[in-house]
Short mmCIF file of C-alpha atoms in Angstrom, two decimals:
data_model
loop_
_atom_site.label_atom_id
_atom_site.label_comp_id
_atom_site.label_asym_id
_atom_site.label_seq_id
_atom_site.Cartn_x
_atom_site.Cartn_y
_atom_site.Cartn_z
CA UNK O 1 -146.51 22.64 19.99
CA UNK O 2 -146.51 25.87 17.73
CA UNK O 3 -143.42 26.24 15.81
CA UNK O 4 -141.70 22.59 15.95
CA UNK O 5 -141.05 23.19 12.23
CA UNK O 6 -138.23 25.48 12.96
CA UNK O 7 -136.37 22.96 14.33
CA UNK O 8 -137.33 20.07 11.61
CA UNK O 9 -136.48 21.96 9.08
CA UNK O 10 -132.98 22.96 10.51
CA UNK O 11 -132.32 19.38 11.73
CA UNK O 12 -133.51 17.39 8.70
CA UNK O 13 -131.40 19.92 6.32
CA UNK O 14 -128.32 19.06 8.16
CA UNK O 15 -128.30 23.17 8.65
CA UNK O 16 -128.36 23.77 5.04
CA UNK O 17 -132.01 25.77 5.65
CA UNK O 18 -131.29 26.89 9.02
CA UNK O 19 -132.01 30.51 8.16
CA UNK O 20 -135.21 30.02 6.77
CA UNK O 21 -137.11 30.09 10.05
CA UNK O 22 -134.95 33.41 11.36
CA UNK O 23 -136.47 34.86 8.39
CA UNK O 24 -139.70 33.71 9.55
CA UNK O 25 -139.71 35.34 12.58
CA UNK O 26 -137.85 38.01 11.11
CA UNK O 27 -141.01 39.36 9.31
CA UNK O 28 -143.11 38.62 12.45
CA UNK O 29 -140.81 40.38 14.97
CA UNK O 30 -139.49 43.19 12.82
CA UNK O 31 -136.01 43.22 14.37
CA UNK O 32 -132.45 44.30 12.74
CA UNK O 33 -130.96 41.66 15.40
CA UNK O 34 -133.58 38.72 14.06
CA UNK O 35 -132.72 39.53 10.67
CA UNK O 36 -128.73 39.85 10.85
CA UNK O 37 -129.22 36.33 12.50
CA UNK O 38 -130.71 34.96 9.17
CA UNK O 39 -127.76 36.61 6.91
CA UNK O 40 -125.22 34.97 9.00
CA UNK O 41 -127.13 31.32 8.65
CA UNK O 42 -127.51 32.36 5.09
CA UNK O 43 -123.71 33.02 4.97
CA UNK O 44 -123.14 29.91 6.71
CA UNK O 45 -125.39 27.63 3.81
CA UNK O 46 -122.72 29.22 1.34
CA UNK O 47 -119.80 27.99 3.26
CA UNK O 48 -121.17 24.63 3.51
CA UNK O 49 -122.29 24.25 0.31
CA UNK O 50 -118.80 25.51 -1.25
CA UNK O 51 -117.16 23.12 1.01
CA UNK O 52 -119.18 20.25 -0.37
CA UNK O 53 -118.69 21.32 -3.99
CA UNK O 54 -114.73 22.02 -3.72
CA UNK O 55 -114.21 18.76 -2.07
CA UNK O 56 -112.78 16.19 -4.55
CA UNK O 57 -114.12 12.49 -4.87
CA UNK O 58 -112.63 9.44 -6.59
CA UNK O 59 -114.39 7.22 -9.03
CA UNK O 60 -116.90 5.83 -6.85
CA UNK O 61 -117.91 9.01 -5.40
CA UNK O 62 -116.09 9.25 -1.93
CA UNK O 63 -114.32 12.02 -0.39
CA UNK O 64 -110.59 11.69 -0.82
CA UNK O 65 -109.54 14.63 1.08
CA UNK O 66 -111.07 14.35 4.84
CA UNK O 67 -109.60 17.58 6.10
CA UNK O 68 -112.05 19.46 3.88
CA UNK O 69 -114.72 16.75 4.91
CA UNK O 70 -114.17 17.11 8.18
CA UNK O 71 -114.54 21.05 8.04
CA UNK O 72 -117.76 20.82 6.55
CA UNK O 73 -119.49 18.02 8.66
CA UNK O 74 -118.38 20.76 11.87
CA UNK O 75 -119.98 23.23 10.34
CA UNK O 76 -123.30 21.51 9.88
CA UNK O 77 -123.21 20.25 13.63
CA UNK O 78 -122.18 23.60 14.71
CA UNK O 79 -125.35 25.08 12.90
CA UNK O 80 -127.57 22.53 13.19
CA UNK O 81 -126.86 22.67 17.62
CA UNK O 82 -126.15 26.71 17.36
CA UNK O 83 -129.27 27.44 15.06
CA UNK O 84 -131.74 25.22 17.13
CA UNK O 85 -130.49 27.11 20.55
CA UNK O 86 -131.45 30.54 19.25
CA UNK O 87 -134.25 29.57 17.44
CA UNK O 88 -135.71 27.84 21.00
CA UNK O 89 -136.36 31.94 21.93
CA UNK O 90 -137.41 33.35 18.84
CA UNK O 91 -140.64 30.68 18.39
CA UNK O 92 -141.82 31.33 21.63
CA UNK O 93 -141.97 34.84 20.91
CA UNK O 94 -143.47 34.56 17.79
CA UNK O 95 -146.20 31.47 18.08
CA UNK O 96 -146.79 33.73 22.04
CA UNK O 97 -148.38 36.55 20.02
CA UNK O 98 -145.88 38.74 22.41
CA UNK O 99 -145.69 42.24 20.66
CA UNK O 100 -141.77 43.02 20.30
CA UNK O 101 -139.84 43.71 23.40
CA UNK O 102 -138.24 47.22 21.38
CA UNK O 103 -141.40 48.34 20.21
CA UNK O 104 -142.45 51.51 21.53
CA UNK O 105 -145.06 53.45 19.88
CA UNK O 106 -143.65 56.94 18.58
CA UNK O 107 -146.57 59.25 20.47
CA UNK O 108 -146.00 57.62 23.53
CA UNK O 109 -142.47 58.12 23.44
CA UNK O 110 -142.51 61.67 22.52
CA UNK O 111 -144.99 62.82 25.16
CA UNK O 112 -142.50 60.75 27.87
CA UNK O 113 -139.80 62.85 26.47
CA UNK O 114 -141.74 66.59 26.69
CA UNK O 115 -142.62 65.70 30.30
CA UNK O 116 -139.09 64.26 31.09
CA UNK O 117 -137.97 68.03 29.63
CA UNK O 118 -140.46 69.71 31.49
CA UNK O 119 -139.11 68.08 34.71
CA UNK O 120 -135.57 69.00 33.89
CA UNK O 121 -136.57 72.90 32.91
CA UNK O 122 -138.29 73.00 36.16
CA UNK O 123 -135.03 71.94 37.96
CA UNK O 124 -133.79 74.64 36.17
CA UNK O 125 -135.87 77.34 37.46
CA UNK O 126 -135.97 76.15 40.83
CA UNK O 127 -132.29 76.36 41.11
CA UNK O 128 -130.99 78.93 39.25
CA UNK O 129 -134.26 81.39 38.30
CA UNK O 130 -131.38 83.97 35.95
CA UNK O 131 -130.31 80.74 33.60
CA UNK O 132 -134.15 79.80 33.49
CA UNK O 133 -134.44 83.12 32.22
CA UNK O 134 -131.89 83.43 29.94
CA UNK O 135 -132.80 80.46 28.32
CA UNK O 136 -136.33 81.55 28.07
CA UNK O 137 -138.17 78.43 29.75
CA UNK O 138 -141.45 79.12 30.29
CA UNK O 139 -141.97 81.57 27.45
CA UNK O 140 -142.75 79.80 24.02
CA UNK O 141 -143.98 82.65 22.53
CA UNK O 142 -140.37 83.95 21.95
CA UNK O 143 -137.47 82.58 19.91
CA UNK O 144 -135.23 80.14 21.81
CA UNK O 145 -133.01 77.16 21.26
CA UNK O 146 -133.83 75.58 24.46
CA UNK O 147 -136.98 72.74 24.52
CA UNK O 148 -138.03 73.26 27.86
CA UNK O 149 -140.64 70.18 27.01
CA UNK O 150 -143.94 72.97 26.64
CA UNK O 151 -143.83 74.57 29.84
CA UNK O 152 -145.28 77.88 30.48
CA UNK O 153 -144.00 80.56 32.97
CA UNK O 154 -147.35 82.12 34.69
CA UNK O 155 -145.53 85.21 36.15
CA UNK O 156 -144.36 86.75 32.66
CA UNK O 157 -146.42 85.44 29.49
CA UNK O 158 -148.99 86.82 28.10
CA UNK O 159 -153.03 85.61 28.89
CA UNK O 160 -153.21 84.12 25.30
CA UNK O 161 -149.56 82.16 25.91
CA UNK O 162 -150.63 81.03 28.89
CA UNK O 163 -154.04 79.94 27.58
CA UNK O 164 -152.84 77.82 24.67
CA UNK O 165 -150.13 76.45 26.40
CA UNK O 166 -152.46 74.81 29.08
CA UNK O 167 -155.10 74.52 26.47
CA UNK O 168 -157.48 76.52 28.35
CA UNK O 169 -159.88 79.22 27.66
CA UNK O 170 -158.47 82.73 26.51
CA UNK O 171 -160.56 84.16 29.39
CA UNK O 172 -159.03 81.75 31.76
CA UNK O 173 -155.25 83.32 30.90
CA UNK O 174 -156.45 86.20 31.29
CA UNK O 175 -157.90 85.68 35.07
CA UNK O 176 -154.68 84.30 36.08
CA UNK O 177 -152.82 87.24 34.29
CA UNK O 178 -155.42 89.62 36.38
CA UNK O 179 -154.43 87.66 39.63
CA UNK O 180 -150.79 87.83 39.36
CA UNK O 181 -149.05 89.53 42.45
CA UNK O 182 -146.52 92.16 41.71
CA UNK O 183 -143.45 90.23 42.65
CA UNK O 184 -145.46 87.22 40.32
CA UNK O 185 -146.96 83.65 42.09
CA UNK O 186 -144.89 82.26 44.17
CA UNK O 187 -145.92 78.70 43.23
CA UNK O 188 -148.12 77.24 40.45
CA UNK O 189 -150.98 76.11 43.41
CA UNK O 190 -150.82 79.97 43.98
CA UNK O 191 -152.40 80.59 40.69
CA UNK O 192 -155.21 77.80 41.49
CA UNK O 193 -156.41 79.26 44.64
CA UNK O 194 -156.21 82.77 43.85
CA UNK O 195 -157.52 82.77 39.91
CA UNK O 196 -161.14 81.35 39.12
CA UNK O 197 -159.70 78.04 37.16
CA UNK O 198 -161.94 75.13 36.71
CA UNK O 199 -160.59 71.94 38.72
CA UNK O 200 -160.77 69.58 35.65
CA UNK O 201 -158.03 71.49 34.78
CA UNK O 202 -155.79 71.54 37.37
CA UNK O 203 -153.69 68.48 36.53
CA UNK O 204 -152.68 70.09 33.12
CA UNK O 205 -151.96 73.33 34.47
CA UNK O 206 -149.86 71.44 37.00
CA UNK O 207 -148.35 69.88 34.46
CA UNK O 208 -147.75 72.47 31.71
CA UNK O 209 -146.89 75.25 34.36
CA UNK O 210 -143.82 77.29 35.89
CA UNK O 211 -143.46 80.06 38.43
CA UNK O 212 -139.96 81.74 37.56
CA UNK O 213 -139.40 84.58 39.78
CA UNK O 214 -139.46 87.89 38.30
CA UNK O 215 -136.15 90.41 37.90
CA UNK O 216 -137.46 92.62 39.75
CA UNK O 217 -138.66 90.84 42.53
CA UNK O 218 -138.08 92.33 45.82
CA UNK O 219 -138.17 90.31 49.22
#
């Protein structure tokens, strides 16, 4: 069974070397947690080891004060039994081959947050079309402190906007700019049956796409 040492090397060092396999899977697993774990067993040798050395011995070599002896024989039980629990855990996951259970790679987690902001920004619009407005969702072509995630607004950007946004053709933007109603699309499936838009890219302009009301919209 993979990783056995761990525990041989905790149990036949009475503890003393307990933190040499949390460093061990320290540099496998890449955690702070892992590696905090192998500071405090580190900290822990030290203790022990002062303990031993401080303790005073007659003649013969024997402990004559067994308070201090005492101390120090807990604390090698306590991380020989504490060390070998966590350590049960930690070789599994390393001998598995397991990636890290934290890891998350830094492209995939930034395009789950643009779409999580586009979802929100589109909340936004839906409910209250003036605050959409005012905080300029939709419209990346104009300076704003508001991430709205990448979203474009089809009823009020311009053909080239709209184009880049959905990464589409320029001519493309500017068939859905020559489509747009006067009181602007209603909804973004508006815009794919009334504009001449390829169907591959339907899901992005789905995706990438907003329908805020205009200002001067009359019912």
């Amino acid at each position: 069974m993979k990783g056995r040492w761990y525990y041989v090397v905790t149990v036949c060092s009475l503890g003393l070397l307990a933190w040499l396999p949390f460093v061990h899977a320290g540099t496998h697993l890449r955690r702070r947690s892992v590696t905090m774990l192998a500071c405090g067993y580190g900290l822990a040798t030290v203790v022990i080891g002062t303990l031993l050395a401080v303790t005073p011995t007659d003649e013969n070599g024997k402990s004559t004060n067994s308070a201090v002896g005492v101390v120090g024989v807990l604390l090698m039980m306590a991380t020989v039994a504490l060390g070998c629990v966590q350590q049960s855990a930690l070789r599994r996951e390393v001998y598995s081959g397991a990636p890290p259970k934290d890891t998350v790679d830094p492209a995939l987690a930034a395009a789950l947050e643009a779409r999580e902001r586009r979802e929100n920004a589109r909340r936004i619009a839906a409910r209250d079309p003036l605050l959409a407005r005012d905080l300029k969702i939709g419209r990346p072509d104009l300076t704003r402190t508001f991430d709205d995630g990448g979203l474009v607004d089809l009823n009020s950007a311009a053909p080239r906007v709209i184009a880049e946004s959905c990464d589409l053709p320029v001519s493309t933007g500017e068939d859905i700019a020559a489509v747009r109603p006067p009181g602007g699309f209603l909804t973004v499936d508006d815009v794919l049956s009334l504009a001449e838009i390829p169907v591959a890219a339907w899901d992005i302009i789905r995706d990438r796409a907003v329908t805020i009301p205009r200002p001067d919209w009359r019912a």
